Short mmCIF file of C-alpha atoms in Angstrom, two decimals:
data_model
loop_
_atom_site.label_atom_id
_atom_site.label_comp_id
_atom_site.label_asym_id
_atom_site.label_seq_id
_atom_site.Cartn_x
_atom_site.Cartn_y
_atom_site.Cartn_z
CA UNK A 1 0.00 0.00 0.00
CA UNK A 2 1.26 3.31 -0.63
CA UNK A 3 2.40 5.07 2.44
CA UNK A 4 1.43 9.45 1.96
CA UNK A 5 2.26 11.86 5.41
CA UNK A 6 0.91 15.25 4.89
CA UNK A 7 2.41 17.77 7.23
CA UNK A 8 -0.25 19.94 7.90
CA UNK A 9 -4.21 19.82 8.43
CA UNK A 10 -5.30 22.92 6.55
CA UNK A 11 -7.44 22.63 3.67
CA UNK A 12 -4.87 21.49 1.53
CA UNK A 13 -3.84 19.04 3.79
CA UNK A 14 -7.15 17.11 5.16
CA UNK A 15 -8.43 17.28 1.45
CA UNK A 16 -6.03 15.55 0.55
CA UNK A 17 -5.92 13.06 2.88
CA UNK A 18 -9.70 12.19 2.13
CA UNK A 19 -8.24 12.14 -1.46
CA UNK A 20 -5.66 9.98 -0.61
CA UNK A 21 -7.64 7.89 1.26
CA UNK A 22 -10.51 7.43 -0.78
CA UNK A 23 -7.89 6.15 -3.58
CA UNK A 24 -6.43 3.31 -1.41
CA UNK A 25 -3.55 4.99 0.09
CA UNK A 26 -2.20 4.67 3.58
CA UNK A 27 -2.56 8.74 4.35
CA UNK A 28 -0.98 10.21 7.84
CA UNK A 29 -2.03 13.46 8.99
CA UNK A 30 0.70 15.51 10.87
CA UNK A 31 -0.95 18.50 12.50
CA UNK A 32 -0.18 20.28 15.81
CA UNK A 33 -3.11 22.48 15.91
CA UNK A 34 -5.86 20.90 14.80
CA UNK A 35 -7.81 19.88 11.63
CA UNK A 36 -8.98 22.85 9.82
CA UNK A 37 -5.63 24.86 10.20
CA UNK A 38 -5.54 28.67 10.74
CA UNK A 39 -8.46 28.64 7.94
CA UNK A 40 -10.34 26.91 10.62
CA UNK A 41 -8.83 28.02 13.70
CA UNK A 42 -7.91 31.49 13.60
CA UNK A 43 -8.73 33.18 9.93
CA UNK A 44 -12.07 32.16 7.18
CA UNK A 45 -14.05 30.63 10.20
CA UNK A 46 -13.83 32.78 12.82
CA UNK A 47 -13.42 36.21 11.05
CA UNK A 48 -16.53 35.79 8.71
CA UNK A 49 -18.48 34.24 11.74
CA UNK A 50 -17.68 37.58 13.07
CA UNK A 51 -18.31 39.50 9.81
CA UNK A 52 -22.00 37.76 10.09
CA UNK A 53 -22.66 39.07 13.16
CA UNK A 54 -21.56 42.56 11.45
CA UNK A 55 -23.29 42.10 8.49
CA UNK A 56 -26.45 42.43 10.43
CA UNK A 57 -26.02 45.18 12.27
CA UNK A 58 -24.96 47.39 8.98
CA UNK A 59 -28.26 45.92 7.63
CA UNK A 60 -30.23 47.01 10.35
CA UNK A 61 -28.77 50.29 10.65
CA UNK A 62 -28.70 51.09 7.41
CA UNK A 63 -31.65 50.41 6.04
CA UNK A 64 -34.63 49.97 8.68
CA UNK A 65 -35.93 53.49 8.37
CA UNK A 66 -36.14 53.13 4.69
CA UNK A 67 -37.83 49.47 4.48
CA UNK A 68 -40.35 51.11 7.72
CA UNK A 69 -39.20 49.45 10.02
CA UNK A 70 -40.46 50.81 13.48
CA UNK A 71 -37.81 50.00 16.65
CA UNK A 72 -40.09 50.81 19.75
CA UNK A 73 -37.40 51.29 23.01
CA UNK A 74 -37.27 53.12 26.03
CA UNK A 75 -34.89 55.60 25.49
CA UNK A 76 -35.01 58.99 27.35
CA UNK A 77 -35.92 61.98 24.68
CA UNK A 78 -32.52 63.59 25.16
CA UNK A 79 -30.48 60.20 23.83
CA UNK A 80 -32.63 59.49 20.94
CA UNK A 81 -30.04 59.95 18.88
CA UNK A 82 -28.16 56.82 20.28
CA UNK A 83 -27.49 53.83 18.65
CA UNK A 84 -30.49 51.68 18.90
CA UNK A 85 -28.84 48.38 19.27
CA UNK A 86 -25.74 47.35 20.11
CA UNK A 87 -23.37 44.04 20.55
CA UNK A 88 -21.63 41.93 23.21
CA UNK A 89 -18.40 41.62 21.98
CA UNK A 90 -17.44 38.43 24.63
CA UNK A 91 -20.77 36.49 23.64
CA UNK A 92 -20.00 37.22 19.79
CA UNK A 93 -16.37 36.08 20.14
CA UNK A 94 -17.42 32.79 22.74
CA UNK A 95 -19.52 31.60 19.40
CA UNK A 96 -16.86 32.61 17.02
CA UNK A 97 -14.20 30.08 19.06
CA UNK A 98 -17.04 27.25 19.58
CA UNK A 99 -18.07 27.23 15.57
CA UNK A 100 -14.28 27.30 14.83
CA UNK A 101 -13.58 24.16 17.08
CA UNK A 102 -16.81 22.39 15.91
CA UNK A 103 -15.70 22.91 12.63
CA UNK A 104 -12.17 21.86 13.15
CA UNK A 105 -13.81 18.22 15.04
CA UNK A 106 -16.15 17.63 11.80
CA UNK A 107 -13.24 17.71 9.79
CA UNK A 108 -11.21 15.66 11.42
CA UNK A 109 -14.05 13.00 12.03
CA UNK A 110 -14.84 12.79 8.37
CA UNK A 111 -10.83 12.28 7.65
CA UNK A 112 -10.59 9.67 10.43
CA UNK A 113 -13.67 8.45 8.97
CA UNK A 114 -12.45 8.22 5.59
CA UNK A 115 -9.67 6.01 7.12
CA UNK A 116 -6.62 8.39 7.35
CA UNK A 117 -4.64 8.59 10.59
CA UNK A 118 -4.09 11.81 12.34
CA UNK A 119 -0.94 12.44 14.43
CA UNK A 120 -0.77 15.28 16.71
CA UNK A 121 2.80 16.61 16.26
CA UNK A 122 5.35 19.09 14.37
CA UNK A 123 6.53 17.29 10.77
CA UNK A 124 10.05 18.02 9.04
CA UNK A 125 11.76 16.33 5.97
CA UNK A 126 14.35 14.32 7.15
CA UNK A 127 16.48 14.39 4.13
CA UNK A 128 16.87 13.71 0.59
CA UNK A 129 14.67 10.93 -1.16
CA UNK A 130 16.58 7.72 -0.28
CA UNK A 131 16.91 5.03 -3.18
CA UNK A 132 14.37 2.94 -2.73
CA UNK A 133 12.04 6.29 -3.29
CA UNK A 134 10.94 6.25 0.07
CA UNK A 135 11.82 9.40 2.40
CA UNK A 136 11.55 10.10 6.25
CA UNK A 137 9.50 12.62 7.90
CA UNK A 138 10.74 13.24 11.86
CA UNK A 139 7.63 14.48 13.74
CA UNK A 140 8.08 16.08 16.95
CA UNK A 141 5.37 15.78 19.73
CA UNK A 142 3.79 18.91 22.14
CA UNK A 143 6.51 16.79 24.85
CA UNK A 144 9.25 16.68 22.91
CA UNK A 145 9.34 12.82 22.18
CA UNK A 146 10.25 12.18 18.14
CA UNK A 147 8.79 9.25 15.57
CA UNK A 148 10.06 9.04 12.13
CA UNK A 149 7.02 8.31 9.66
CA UNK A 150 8.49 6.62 6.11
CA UNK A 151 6.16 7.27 3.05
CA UNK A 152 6.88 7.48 -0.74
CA UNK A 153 4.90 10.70 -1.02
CA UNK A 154 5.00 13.86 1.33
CA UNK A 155 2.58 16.68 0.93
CA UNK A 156 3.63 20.29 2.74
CA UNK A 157 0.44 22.32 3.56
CA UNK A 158 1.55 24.04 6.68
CA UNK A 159 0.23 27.71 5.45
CA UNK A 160 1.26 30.59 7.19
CA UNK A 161 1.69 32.98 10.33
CA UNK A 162 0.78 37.15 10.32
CA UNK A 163 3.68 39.22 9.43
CA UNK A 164 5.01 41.10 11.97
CA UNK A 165 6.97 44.32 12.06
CA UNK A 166 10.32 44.48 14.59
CA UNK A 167 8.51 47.85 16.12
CA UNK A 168 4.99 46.79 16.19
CA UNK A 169 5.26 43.41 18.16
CA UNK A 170 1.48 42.21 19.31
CA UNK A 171 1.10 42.18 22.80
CA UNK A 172 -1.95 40.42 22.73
CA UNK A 173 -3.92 43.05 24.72
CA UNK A 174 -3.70 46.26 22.82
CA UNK A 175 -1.73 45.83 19.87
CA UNK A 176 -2.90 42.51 18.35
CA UNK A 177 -2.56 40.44 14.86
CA UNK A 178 -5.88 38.79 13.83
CA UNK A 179 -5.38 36.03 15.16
CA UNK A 180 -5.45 37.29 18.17
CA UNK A 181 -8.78 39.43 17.92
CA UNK A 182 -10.82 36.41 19.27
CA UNK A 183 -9.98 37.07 22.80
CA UNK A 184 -11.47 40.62 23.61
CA UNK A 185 -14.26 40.92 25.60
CA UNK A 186 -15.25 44.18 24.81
CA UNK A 187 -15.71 46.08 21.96
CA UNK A 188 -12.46 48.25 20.99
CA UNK A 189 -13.82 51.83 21.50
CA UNK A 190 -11.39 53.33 19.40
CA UNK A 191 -9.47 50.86 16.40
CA UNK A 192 -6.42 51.06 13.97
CA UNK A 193 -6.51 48.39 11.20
CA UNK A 194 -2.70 48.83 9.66
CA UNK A 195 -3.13 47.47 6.50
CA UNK A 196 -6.02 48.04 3.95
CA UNK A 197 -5.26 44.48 1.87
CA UNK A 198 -8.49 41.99 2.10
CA UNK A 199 -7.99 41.12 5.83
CA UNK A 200 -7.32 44.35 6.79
CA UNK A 201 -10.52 45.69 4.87
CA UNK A 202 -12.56 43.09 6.13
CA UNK A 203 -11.67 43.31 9.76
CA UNK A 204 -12.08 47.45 9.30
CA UNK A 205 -15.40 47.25 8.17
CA UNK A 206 -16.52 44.60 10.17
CA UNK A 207 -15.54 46.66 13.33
CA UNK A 208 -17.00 49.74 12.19
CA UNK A 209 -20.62 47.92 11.70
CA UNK A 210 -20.23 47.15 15.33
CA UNK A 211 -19.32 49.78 16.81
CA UNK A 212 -15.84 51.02 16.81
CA UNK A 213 -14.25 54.09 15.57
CA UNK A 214 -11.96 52.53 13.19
CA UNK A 215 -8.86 54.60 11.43
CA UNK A 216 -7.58 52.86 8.74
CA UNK A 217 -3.73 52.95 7.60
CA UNK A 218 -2.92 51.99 4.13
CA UNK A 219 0.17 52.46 2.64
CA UNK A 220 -0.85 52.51 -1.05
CA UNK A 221 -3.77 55.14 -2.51
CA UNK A 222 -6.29 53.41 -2.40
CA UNK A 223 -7.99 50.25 -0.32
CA UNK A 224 -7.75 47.04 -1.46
CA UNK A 225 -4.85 47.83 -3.76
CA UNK A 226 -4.78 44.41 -5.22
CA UNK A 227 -8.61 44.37 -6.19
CA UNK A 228 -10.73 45.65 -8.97
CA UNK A 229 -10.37 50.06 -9.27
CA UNK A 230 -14.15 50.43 -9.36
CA UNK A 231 -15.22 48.14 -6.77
CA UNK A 232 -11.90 49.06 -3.96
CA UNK A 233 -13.37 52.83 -5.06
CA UNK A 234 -16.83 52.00 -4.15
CA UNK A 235 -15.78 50.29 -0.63
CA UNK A 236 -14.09 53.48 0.40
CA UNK A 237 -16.87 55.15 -0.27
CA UNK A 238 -18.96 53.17 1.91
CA UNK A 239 -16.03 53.01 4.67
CA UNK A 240 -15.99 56.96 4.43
CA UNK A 241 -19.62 57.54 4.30
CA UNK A 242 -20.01 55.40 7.31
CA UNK A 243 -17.78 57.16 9.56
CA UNK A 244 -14.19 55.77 9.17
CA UNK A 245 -10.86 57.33 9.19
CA UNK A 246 -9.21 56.29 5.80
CA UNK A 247 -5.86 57.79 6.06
CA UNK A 248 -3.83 56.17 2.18
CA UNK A 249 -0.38 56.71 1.15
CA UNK A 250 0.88 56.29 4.67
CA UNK A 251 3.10 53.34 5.97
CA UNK A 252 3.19 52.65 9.66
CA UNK A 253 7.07 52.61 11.07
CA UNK A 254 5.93 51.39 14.56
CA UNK A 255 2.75 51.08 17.29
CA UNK A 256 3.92 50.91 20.92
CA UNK A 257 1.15 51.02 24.15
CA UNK A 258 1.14 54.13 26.09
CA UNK A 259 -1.16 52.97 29.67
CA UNK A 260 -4.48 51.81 28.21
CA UNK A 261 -4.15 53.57 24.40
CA UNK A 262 -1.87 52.05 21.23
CA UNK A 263 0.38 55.02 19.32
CA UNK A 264 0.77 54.21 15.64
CA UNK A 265 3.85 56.19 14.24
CA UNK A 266 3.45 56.89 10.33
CA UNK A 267 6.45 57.40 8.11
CA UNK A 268 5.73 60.82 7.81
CA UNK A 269 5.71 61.76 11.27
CA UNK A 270 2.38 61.96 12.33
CA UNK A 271 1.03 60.24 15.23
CA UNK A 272 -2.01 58.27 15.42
CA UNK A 273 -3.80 56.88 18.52
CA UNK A 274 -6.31 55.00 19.55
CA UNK A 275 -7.68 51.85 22.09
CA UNK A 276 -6.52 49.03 20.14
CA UNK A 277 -4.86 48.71 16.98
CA UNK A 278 -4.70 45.45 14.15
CA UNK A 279 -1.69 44.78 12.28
CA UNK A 280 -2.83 43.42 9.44
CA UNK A 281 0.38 43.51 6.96
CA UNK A 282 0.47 39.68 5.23
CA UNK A 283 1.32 36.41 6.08
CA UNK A 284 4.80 34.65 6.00
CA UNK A 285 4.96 31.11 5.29
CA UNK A 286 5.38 28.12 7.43
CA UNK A 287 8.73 26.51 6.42
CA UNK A 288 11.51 27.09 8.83
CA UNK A 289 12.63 24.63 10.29
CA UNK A 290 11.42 21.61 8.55
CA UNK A 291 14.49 20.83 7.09
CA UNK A 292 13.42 21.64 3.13
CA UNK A 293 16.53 22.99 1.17
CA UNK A 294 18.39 20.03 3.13
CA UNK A 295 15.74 17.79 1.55
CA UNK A 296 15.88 19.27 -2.13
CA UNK A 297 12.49 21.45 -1.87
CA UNK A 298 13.71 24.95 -4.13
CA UNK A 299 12.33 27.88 -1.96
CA UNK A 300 11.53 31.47 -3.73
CA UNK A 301 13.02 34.58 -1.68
CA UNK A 302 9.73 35.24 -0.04
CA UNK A 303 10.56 31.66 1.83
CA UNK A 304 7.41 30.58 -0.10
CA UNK A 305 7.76 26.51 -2.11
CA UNK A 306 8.34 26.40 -5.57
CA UNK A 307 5.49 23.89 -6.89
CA UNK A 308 4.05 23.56 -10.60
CA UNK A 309 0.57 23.37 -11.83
CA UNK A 310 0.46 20.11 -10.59
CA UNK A 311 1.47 20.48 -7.04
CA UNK A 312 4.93 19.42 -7.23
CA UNK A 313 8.24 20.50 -5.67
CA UNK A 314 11.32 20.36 -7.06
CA UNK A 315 12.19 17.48 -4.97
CA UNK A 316 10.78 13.66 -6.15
CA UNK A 317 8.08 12.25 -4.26
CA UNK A 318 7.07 16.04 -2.40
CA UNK A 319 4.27 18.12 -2.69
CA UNK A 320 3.37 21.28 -0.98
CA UNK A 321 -0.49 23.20 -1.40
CA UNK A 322 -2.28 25.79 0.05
CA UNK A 323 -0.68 29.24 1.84
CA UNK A 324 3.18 27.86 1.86
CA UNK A 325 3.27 27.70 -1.85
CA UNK A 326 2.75 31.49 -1.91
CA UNK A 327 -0.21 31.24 -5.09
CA UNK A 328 -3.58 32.39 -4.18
CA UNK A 329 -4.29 32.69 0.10
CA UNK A 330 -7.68 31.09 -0.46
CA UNK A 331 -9.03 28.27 1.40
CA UNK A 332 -10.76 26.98 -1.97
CA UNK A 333 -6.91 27.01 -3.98
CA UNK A 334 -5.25 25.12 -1.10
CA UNK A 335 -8.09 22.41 -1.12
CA UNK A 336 -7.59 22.24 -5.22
CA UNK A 337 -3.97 21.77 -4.90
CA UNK A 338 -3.85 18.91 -2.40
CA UNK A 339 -6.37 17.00 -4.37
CA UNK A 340 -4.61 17.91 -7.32
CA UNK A 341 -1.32 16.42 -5.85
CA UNK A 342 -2.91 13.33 -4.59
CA UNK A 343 -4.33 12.73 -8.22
CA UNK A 344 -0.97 13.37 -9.54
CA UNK A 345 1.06 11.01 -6.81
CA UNK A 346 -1.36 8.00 -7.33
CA UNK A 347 -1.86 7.91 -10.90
CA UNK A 348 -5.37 9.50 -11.24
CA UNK A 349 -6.78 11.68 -13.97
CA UNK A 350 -5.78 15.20 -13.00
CA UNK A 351 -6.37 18.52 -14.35
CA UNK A 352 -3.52 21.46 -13.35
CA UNK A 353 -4.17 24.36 -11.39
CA UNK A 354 -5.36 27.10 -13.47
CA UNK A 355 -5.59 30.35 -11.65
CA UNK A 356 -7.60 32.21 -14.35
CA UNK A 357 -10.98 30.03 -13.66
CA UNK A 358 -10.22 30.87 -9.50
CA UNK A 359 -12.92 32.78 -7.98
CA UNK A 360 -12.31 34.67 -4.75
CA UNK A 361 -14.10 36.91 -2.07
CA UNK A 362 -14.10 39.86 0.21
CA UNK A 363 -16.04 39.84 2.85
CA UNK A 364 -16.82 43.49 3.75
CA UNK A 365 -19.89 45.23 3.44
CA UNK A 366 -21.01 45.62 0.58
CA UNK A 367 -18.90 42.17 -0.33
CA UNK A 368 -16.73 42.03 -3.29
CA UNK A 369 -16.39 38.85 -5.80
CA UNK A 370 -13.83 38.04 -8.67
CA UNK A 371 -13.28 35.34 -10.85
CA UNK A 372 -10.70 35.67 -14.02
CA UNK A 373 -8.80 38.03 -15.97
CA UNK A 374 -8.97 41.33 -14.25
CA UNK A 375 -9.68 45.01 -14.95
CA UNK A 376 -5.65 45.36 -14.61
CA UNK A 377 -4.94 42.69 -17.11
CA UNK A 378 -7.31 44.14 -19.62
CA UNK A 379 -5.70 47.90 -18.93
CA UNK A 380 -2.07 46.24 -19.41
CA UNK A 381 -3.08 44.56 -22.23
CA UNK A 382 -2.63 41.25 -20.90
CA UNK A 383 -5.94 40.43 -22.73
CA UNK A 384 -7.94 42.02 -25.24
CA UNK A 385 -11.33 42.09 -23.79
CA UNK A 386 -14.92 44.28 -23.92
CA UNK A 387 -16.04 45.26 -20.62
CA UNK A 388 -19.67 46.77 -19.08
CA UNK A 389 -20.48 47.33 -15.90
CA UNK A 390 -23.89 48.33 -14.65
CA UNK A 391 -24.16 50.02 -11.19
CA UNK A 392 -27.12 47.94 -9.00
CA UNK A 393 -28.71 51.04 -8.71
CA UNK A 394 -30.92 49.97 -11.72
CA UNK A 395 -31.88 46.98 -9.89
CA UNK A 396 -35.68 46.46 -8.67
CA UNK A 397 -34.56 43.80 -6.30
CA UNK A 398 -31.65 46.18 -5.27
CA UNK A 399 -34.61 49.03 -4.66
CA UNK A 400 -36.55 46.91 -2.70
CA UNK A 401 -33.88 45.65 -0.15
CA UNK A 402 -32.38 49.35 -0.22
CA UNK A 403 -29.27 48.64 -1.38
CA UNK A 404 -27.59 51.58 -3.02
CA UNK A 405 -23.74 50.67 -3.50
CA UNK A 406 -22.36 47.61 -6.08
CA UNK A 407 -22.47 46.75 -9.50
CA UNK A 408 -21.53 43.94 -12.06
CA UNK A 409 -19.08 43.90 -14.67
CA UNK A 410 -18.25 41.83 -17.26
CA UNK A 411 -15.55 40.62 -19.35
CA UNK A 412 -15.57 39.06 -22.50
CA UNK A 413 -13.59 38.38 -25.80
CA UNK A 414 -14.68 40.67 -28.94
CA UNK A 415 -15.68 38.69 -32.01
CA UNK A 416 -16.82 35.50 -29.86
CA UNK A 417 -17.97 36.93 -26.94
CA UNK A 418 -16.66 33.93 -24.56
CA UNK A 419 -16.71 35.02 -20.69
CA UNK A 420 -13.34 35.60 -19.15
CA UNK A 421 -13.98 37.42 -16.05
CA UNK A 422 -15.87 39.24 -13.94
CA UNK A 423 -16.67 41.27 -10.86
CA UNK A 424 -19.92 41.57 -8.45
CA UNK A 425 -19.85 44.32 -5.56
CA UNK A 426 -22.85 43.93 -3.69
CA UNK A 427 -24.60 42.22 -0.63
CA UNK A 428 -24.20 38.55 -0.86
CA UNK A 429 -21.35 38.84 -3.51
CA UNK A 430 -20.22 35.58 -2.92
CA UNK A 431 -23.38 33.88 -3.89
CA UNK A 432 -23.69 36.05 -7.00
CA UNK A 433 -20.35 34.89 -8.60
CA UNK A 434 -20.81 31.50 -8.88
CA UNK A 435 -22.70 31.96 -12.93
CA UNK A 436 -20.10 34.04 -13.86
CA UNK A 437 -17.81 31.26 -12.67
CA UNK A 438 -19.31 28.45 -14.54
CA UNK A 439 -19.52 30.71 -17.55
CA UNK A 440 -15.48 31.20 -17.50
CA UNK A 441 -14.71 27.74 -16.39
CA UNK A 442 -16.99 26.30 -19.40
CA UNK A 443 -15.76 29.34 -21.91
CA UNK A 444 -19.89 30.27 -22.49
CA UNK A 445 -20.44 33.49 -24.48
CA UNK A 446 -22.43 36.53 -23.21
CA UNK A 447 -24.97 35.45 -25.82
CA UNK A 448 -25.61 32.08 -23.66
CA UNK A 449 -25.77 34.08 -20.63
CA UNK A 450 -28.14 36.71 -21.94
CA UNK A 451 -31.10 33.31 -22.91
CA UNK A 452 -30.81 31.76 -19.54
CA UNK A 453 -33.83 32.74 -17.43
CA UNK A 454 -33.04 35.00 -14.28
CA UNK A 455 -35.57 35.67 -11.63
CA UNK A 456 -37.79 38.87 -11.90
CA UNK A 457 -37.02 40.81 -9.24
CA UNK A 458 -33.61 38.80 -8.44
CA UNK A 459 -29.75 40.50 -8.71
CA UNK A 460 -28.61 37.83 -10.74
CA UNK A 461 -31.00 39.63 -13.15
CA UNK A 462 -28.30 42.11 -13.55
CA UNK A 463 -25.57 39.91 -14.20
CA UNK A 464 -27.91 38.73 -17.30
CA UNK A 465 -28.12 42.67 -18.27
CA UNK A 466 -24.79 42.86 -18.69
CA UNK A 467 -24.59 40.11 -21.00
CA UNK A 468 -27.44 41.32 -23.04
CA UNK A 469 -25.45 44.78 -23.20
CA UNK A 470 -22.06 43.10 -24.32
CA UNK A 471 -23.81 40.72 -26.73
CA UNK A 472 -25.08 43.98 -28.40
CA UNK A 473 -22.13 45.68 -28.75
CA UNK A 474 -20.36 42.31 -30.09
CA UNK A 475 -22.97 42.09 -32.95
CA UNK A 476 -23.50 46.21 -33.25
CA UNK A 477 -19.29 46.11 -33.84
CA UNK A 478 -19.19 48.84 -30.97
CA UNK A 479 -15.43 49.09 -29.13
#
């Protein structure tokens, strides 16, 4: 029977091992934190389990008046002004941790299940492939005590860690990495988010719906600097309209506690204070000390694995997937890539990782959805592609649930009109992208779109609009 170890039980790692499993192999799990990983644990789970809790509060706020909505409460005259509900930071945080650990259980009953053995432990290579193709893996247990595991395939899918800055070390009380976020019990009164990529937006926003005054630091001049222009220009917006600080073009050199308050230092001089303050600046990966230029695994400068589309390291017999390998930090691209490398390993049919069918998420409010080529490839001419975007503003579902911000855009191919991207920016985001994703994953035209029934009133009805408008100007011969 072939022997597999994965070190690490992230998303890549456990599906694989039901992969691996399922196919006949004899799969062990090396994992020190539990099954799920910091996707699990300490990032997807918990934050957007947080982000729900958010998400209703910005609904409620923002639109009850409108929809009629009548709050009766017994609030003296003089505070009517006052927030009319509020949230319990400790009770919201207490079901963040017990979802994250139920989660983390289910998964690793279903791999146990599935027949794959789970070892609690710290994994490292322990050398070069030997020459029978077999290889060792050393794993080291919470006591110290070592076992060496022997398998001719090794998958790596240990993800990664925040990024920390020398002079803006979390203390876990005041200045804190979002991992870390989980343990307050009361609401920050006053929070800096350094950072405005995707967690750093998402964490922003999701503050400011409950009840924070959030300033947030960005370095580049705009939010989300690695997202679609329109829609990163329409979440400002919102942040700014709603109250928050949005301070761009300014890099923090340092945050150190003064008593009970946090001072962020920006590279121009300016101070700015608060409560609490997030550093949310990346993610490094997992592989010191695991022994993998020793073993033959090629490493890129970032300390990220080299793999191909196929999962592969440079060394025979290893595999890495998910956050380590430094491709996309989705949960959904490190689940692809272990199953990809346990097709690969055991002889199944396999198809390699393409990034351009990869559709992604950001969780703020309104959310923000993408799946292939990009506003930025079609500016750099990395593609030659027609694009229309219609603001959800022309919506009649969008009227009735009083939603004023988002739009869809679309990208296709002149002359045939095939799909290759798009972009949603509205409530629910995530659930709206999924047609768009079948229609670039299956190469369908905006024509094909445009004939399949929608709803009336529905928001996917807009994504049809937008085909109907391409498909014109594809047959009209417009530019």
């Amino acid at each position: 029977m072939t022997r597999i170890v994965i070190i690490g039980g992230g998303p890549g790692g456990y599906e694989a091992a039901l992969v691996g499993a399922q196919l006949g192999a004899e799969v062990t799990v090396v994992d020190c934190d539990g099954l799920g990983g910091a996707s699990v644990l300490t990032d997807c789970v918990p934050s957007k389990t947080l982000i729900a809790t958010a998400e209703v509060m910005t609904n409620f706020d923002s639109s009850y008046e409108e929809l009629g909505i009548v709050v009766a409460d017994d609030t003296p005259p003089i505070e009517q002004s006052a927030r009319i509900i509020g949230v319990d930071l400790g009770k919201v945080n207490r079901r963040v941790k017990r979802l994250a650990l139920a989660q983390s259980h289910d998964i690793t009953a279903s791999v146990t299940r599935a027949g794959a053995r789970v070892i609690r432990g710290r994994g490292r290579l322990g050398g070069p492939q030997g020459i029978d193709g077999t290889r060792d893996v050393i794993v080291t247990a919470a006591d110290g005590t070592e076992q060496i595991l022997t398998a001719e395939c090794v998958l790596i899918a240990t993800g990664g860690t925040p990024r920390e800055i020398p002079d803006a070390m979390p203390d876990g009380e005041r200045i804190l990495n979002w991992t870390q976020v989980y343990d307050l019990d009361e609401l920050p009164e006053e929070l800096i988010v350094v950072g405005s990529g995707v967690t750093g937006a998402e964490f922003a926003g999701a503050y400011q719906a409950l009840g924070s005054r959030v300033t947030l630091i960005s370095s580049r001049d705009r939010v989300l600097p690695g997202e679609d222009p329109d829609a990163a220009a329409v979440l400002e917006d919102v942040f700014r309209r709603r109250g928050m600080n949005v301070i761009g073009r300014s890099r923090a050199e340092s945050a150190k506690r003064v008593g009970d308050r946090v001072e962020v230092t920006l590279s121009d001089g300016r101070v700015v204070t608060g409560t609490h303050c997030l550093m949310a600046v990346g993610a490094v990966p997992n592989t010191r000390g695991m022994n993998l230029e020793e073993s033959g695994v090629k490493l890129k400068e970032s300390g990220h694995i080299w793999t191909d589309k196929v999962s592969r390291t440079s060394s025979p017999g290893v595999y890495a997937a998910g956050d380590v390998t430094g491709v996309f930090a989705l949960a959904s691209v490190a689940a692809m890539q272990g199953r990809i490398a346990m097709y690969h390993f055991l002889g199944d049919a396999v198809t390699p990782l393409n990034l351009k069918t990869v559709s992604s998420n950001v969780f703020t409010d309104p959310e923000i959805a993408t799946v292939g080529y990009t506003q930025a490839d079609v500016d750099a001419g990395r593609i030659d592609a027609r694009v229309v975007k219609l603001p959800l503003l022309r919506n009649a579902r969008a009227k009735m649930q009083g939603i004023r911000d988002g739009f869809v855009k679309l990208f296709c191919r002149p002359g045939t009109g095939i799909v290759v991207g798009g972009v949603v920016v509205s409530p629910r985001a995530s659930e709206l992208i999924h047609p768009i994703s079948i229609a670039v994953d299956n190469n369908l035209t905006v024509e094909q779109i445009a004939n399949a029934f929608t709803v009336y009133p529905s928001l996917s009805g807009s994504i049809a609009e937008v085909a109907r408008q391409l498909h014109t100007r594809k047959t009209a011969g417009e530019g």
